Short mmCIF file of C-alpha atoms in Angstrom, two decimals:
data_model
loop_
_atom_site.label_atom_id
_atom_site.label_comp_id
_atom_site.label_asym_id
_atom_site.label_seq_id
_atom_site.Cartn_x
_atom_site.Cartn_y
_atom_site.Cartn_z
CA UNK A 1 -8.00 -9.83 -16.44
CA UNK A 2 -5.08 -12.42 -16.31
CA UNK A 3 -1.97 -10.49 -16.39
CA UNK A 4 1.66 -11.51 -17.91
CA UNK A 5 3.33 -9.60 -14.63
CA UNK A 6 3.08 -6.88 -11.58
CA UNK A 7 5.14 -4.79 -13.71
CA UNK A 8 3.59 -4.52 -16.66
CA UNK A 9 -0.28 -4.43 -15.32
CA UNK A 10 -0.54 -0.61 -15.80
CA UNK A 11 -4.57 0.14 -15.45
CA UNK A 12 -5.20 -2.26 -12.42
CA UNK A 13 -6.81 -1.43 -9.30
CA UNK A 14 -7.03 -3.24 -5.94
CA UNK A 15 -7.40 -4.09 -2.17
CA UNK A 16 -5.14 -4.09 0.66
CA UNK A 17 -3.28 -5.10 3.80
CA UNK A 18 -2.08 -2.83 6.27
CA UNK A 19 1.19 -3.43 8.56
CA UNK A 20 3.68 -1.46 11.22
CA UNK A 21 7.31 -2.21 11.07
CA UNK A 22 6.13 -3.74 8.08
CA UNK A 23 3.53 -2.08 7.73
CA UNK A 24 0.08 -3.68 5.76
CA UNK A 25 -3.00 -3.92 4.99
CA UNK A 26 -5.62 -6.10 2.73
CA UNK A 27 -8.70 -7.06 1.03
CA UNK A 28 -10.80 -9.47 3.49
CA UNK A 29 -10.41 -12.59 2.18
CA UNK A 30 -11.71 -16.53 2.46
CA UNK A 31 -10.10 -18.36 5.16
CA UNK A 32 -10.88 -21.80 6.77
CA UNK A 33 -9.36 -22.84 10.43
CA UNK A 34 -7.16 -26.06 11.79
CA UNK A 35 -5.73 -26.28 15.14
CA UNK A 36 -6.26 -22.64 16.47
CA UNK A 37 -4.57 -21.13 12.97
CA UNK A 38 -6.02 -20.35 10.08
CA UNK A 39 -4.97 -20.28 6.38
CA UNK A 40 -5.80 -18.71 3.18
CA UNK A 41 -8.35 -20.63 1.58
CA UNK A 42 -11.41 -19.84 -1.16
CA UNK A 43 -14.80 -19.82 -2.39
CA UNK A 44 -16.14 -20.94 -5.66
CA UNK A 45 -19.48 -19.38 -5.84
CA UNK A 46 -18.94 -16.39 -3.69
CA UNK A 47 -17.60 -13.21 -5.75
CA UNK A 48 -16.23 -9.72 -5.14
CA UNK A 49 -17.97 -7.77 -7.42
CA UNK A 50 -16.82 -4.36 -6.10
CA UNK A 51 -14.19 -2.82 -3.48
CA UNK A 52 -13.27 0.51 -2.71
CA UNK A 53 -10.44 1.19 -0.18
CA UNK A 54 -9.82 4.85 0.87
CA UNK A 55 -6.28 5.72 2.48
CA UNK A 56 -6.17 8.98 4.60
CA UNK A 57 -2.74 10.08 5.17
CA UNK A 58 -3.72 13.86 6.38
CA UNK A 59 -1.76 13.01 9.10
CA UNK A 60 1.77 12.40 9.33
CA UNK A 61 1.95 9.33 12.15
CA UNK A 62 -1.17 7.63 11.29
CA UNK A 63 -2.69 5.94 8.50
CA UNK A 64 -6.96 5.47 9.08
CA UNK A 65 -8.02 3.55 5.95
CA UNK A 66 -11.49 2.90 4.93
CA UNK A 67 -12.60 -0.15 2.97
CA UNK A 68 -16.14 -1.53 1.44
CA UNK A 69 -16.01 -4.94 -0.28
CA UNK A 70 -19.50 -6.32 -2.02
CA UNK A 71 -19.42 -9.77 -2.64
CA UNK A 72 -22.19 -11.58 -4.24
CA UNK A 73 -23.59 -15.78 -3.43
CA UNK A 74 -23.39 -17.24 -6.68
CA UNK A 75 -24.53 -20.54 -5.68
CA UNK A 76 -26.27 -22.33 -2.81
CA UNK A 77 -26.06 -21.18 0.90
CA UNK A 78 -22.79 -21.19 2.35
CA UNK A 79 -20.95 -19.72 5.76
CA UNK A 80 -17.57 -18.82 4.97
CA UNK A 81 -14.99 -18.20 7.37
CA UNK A 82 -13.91 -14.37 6.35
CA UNK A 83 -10.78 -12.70 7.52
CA UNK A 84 -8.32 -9.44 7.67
CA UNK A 85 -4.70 -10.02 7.44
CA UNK A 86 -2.12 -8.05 9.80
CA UNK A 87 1.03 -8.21 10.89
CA UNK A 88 1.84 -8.73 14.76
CA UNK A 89 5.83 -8.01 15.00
CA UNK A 90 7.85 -10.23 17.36
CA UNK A 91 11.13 -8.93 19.49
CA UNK A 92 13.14 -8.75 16.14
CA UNK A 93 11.39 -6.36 14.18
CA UNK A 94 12.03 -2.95 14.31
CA UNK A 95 8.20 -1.22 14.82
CA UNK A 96 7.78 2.58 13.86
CA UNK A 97 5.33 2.66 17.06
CA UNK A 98 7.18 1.08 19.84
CA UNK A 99 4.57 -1.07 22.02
CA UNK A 100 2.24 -1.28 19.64
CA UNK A 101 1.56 -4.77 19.49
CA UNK A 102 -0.44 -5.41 16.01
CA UNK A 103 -0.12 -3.59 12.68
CA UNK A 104 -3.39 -1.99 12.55
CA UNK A 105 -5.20 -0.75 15.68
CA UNK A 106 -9.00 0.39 16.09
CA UNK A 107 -10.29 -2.13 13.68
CA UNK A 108 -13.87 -2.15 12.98
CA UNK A 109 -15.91 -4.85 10.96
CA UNK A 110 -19.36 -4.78 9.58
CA UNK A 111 -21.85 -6.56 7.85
CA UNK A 112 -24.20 -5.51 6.00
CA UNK A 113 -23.81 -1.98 8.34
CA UNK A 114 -24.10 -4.46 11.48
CA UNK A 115 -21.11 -4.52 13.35
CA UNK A 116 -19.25 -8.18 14.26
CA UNK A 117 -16.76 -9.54 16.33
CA UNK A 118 -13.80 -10.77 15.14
CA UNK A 119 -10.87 -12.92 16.40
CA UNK A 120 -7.04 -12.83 15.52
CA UNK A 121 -5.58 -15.94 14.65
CA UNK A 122 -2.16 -17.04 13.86
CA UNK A 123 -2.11 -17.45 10.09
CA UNK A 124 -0.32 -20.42 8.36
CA UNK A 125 1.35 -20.60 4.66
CA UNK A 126 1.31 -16.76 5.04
CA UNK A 127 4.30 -14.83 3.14
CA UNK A 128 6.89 -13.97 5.83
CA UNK A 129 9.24 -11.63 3.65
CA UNK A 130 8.89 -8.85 1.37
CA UNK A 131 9.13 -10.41 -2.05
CA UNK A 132 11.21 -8.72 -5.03
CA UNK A 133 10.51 -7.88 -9.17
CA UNK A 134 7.61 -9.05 -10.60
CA UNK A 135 6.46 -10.22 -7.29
CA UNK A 136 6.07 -7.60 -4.36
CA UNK A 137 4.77 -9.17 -1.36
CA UNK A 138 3.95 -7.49 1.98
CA UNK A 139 3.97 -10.04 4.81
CA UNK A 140 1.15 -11.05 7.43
CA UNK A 141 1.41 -13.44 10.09
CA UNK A 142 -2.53 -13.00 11.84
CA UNK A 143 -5.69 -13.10 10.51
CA UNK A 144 -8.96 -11.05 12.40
CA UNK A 145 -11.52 -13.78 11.17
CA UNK A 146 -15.54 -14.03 11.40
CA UNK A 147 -18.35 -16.00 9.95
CA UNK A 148 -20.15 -14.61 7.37
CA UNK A 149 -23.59 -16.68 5.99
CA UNK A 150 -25.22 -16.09 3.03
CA UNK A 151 -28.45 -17.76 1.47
CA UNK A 152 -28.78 -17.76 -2.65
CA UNK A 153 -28.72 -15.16 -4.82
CA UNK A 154 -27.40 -12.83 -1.06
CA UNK A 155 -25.30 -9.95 -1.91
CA UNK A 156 -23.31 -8.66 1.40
CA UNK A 157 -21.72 -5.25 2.13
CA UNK A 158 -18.61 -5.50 4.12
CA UNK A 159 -17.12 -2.77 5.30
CA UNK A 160 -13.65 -2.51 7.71
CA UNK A 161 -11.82 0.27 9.21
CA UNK A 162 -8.75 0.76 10.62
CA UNK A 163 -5.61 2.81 11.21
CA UNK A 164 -2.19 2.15 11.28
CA UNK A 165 1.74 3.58 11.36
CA UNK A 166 3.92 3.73 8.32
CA UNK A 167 6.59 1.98 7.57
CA UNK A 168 9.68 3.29 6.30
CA UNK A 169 12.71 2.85 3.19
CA UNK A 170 15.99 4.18 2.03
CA UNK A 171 13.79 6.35 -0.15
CA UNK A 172 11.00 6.98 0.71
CA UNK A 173 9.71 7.92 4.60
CA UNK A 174 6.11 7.42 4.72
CA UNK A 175 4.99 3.87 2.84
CA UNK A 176 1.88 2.50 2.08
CA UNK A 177 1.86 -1.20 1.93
CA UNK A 178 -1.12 -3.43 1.09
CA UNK A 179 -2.04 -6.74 0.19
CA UNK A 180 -4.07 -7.05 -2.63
CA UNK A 181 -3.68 -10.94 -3.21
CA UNK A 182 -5.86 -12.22 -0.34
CA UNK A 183 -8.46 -10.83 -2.88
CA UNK A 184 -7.91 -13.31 -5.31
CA UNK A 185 -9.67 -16.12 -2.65
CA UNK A 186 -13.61 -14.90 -3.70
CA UNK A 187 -14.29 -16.71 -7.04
CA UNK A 188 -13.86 -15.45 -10.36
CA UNK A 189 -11.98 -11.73 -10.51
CA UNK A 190 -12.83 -8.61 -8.67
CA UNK A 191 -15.53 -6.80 -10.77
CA UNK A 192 -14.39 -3.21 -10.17
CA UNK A 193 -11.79 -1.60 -7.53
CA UNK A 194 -11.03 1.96 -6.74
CA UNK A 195 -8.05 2.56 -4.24
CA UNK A 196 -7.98 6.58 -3.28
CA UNK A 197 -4.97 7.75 -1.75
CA UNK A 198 -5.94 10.92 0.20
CA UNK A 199 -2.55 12.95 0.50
CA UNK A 200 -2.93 16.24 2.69
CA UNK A 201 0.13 17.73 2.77
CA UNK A 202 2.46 15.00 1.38
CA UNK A 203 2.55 13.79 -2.56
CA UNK A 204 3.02 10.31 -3.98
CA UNK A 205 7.02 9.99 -4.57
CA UNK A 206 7.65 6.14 -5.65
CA UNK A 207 5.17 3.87 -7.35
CA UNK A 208 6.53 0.35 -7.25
CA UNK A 209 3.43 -1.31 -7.75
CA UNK A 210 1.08 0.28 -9.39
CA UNK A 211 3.28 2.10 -11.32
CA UNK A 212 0.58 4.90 -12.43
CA UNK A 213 -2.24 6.67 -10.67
CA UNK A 214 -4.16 9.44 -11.56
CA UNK A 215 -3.81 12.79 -10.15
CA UNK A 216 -6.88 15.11 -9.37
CA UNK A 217 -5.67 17.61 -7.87
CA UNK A 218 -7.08 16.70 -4.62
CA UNK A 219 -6.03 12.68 -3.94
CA UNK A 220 -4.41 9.75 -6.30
CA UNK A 221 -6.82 6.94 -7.92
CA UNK A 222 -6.01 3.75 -9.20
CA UNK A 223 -9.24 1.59 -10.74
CA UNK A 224 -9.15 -1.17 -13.02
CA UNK A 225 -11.90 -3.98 -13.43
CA UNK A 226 -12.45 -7.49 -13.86
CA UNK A 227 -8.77 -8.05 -11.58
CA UNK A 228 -7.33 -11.28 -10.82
CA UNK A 229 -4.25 -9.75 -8.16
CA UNK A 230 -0.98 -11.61 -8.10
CA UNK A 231 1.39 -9.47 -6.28
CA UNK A 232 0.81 -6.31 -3.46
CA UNK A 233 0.64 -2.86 -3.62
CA UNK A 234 3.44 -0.60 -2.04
CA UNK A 235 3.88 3.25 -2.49
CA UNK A 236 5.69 5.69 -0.96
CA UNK A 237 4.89 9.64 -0.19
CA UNK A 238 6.72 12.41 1.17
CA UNK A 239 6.17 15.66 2.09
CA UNK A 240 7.93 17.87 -1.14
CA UNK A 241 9.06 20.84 1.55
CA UNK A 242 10.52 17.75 4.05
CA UNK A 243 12.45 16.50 0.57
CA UNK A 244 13.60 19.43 -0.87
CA UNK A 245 15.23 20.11 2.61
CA UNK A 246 16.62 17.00 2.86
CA UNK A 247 18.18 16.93 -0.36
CA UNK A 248 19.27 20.80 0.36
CA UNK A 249 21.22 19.52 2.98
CA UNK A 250 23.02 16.24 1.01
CA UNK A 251 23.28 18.97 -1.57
CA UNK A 252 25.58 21.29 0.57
CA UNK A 253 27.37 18.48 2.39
CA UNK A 254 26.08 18.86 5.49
CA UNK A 255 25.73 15.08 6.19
CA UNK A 256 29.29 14.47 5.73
CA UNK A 257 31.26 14.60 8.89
CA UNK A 258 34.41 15.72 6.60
CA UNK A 259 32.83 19.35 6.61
CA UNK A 260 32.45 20.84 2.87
CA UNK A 261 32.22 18.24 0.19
CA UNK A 262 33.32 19.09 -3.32
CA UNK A 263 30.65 19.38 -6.02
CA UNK A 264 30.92 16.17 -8.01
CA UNK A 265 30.33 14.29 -4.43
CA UNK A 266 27.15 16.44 -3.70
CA UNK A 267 26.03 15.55 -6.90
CA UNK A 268 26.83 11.48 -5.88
CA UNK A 269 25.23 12.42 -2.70
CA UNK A 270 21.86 13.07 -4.37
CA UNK A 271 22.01 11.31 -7.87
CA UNK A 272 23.97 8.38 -7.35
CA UNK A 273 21.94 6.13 -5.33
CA UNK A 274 18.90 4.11 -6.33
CA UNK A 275 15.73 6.52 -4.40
CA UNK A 276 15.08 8.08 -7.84
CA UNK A 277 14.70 4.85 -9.66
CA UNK A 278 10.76 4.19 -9.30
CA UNK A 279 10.17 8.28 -8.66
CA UNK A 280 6.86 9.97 -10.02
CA UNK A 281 8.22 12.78 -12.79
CA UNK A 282 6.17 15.19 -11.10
CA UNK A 283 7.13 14.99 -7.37
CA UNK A 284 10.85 16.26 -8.99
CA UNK A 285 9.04 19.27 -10.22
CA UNK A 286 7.11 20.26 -6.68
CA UNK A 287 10.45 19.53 -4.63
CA UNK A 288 12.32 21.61 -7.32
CA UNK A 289 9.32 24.27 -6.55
CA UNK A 290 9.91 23.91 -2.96
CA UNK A 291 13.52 24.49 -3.14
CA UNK A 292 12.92 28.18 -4.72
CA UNK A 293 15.56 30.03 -6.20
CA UNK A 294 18.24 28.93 -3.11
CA UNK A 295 20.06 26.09 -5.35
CA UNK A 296 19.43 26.80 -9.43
CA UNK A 297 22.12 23.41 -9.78
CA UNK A 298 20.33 21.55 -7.70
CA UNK A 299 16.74 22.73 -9.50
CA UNK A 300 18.02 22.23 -13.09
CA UNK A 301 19.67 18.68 -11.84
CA UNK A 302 15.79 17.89 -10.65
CA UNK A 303 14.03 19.66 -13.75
CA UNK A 304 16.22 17.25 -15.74
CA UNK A 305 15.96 13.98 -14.22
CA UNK A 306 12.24 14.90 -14.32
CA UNK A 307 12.15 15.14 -18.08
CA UNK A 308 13.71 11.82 -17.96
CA UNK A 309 12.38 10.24 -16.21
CA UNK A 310 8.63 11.44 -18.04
CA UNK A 311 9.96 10.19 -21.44
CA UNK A 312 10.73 6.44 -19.31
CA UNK A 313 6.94 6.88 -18.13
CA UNK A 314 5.46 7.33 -22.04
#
C-alpha cells in the first residue's frame, strides 16, 4: 500500500522505535556495518510478513513494550545483519531519566524463541531531528545489531522486548514515539501489523500520526496490511483526572502570578494555544467527566470543542 502522505494514510498499522529524552522505539530492521558503525540498509528476498508490537503503559514512569516480527526467505540463503534502533542522548539533551544512558533499557532479543546477543553500534545516515507535516520522524543515533541466517523457503520469529521512559510536549505529558520506517528495509511491504496500546489508567489524548485507532474499551489498536511506512508514529496520553486538574487550575488562574485572572484570559489560558489541535474528541468528554459539576463553563467549553472537533474527524 503506497501512500500519497502520513497524513492522509488513515487505516495503516505499524512498528516502532523507542527513545528517552526523545524517546523511541522501532521495527528491527536490515542493517550492514563499515568502520565500527552501521547504517540502514535492505534485503530483497527477505520479507516481513507479520508484526505485532504491544505497548504497556500501566505504569506511569515506564514504558515495557513487546514486539514479534515474522519475516519470511524468499530467495536463496542469506545472513543478514539485523538491528534495533535507540537513541543514546549526549550532555545536551534533556533525559526524563537522568543517568540513564540509552533510550530503552532491559532489552531482550530472540530468535526463533532462542535468545541472542546483540551489540550497539553507532548508526550512520540516521535522522537526528524530529521531522515536521507529512513527515514525522523520531531520531536514533545506535543500532543493537545481530546476525540472523536463514536457508530457503526459512520463516523466522523474532521477538524483542524492552522498556523505556516517556518523553514529554507542550501538550501532551506521557508520549509514545516509534519508528516505523526502519520497517520498510525487509523487501516488499509488511503483510499485516497490529500496534496495541495498553492504557491502564491514562487515555490516548493526541494522535499525530496515526490519526485514528480503535477503541475497545480495554486498549487502542491500529492494523492495516500490505504497509510500505514512510514516516513514524508519535502519540500522546494523559491521565483524564491529571488533565481535568490541570486545566481546573489554568481555568481559575492559578498559574498566573498576577493572582485572579479575568474570564476571557482563562478562557485564552485553556483554548488559545495549539494542545487541542490533534486532540481525540473523546478524551474532551472523559476530562469534562472528570471535572464533575465544579466548572459547568469550563465543561460546556470542552463538550463543545468536542463536537467540533468530531465533525473535523468524519
Amino acid at each position: 500500500m503506497r501512500t500519497e502522505s502520513c497524513r492522509r494514510r488513515v487505516a495503516v498499522t505499524v512498528s516502532l522505535l523507542v527513545l528517552a529524552g526523545r524517546s523511541a522505539h522501532a521495527d528491527d530492521g536490515v542493517f550492514e556495518g563499515s568502520g565500527g558503525t552501521v547504517s540502514l540498509s535492505g534485503s530483497d528476498h527477505v520479507r516481513m510478513v507479520a508484526e505485532e508490537v504491544v505497548f504497556d503503559l500501566r505504569t506511569p514512569d515506564v514504558i515495557r513494550v513487546s514486539c514479534l516480527f515474522v519475516v519470511v526467505n524468499e530467495g536463496p540463503a542469506d545472513t543478514l545483519l539485523l538491528g534495533f534502533p535507540d537513541y543514546w542522548p549526549d550532555a545536551d539533551d534533556d533525559s526524563p531519566r537522568p543517568g540513564v544512558v540509552s533510550a530503552i533499557e532491559d532489552l531482550v532479543v530472540t530468535v526463533d524463541g532462542r535468545p541472542v546477543d546483540t551489540t550497539a553500534l553507532p548508526a550512520k545516515d540516521a535522522p537526528t531531528a524530529i521531522g515536521t507535516g507529512d513527515q514525522w520522524c523520531v531520531p536514533y543515533n545506535v543500532a543493537h545489531v545481530w546476525n540472523c541466517s536463514f536457508a530457503p523457503g526459512q520463516t523466522r520469529v523474532l521477538r524483542t522486548e524492552y522498556s523505556h521512559g516517556y518523553s514529554g510536549s507542550t501538550s501532551s505529558s506521557y508520549n509514545v514515539s516509534y519508528v516505523l520506517r526502519t520497517g520498510a528495509s525487509w523487501a516488499g511491504s509488511i503483510g499485516a501489523v497490529v500496534l496495541r496500546l495498553i492504557p491502564g489508567q491514562m487515555s490516548l489524548k493526541d494522535a499525530w500520526y496515526p490519526p485514528e485507532w480503535h477503541d475497545t474499551g480495554t486498549e487502542f489498536v491500529w492494523a492495516a496490511t500490505d504497509l510500505e511506512p514512510d514516516c513514524d508514529i508519535e502519540v500522546g496520553m494523559e491521565i483524564p483526572a491529571e488533565y481535568a486538574a490541570h486545566l481546573a487550575r489554568a481555568w481559575r488562574g492559578e498559574y498566573d502570578q498576577g493572582g485572579a485572572v479575568a474570564p476571557e484570559d482563562a478562557h485564552r489560558w485553556v483554548f488559545g494555544s495549539s494542545i487541542f489541535r490533534h486532540c481525540r474528541p473523546q478524551f474532551l468528554v472523559e476530562v469534562s467527566r472528570a471535572l464533575g459539576s465544579s466548572l459547568p463553563d469550563l465543561s460546556r467549553e470542552l463538550a463543545a470543542l468536542a463536537d467540533s472537533l468530531s465533525e473535523e474527524f468524519r
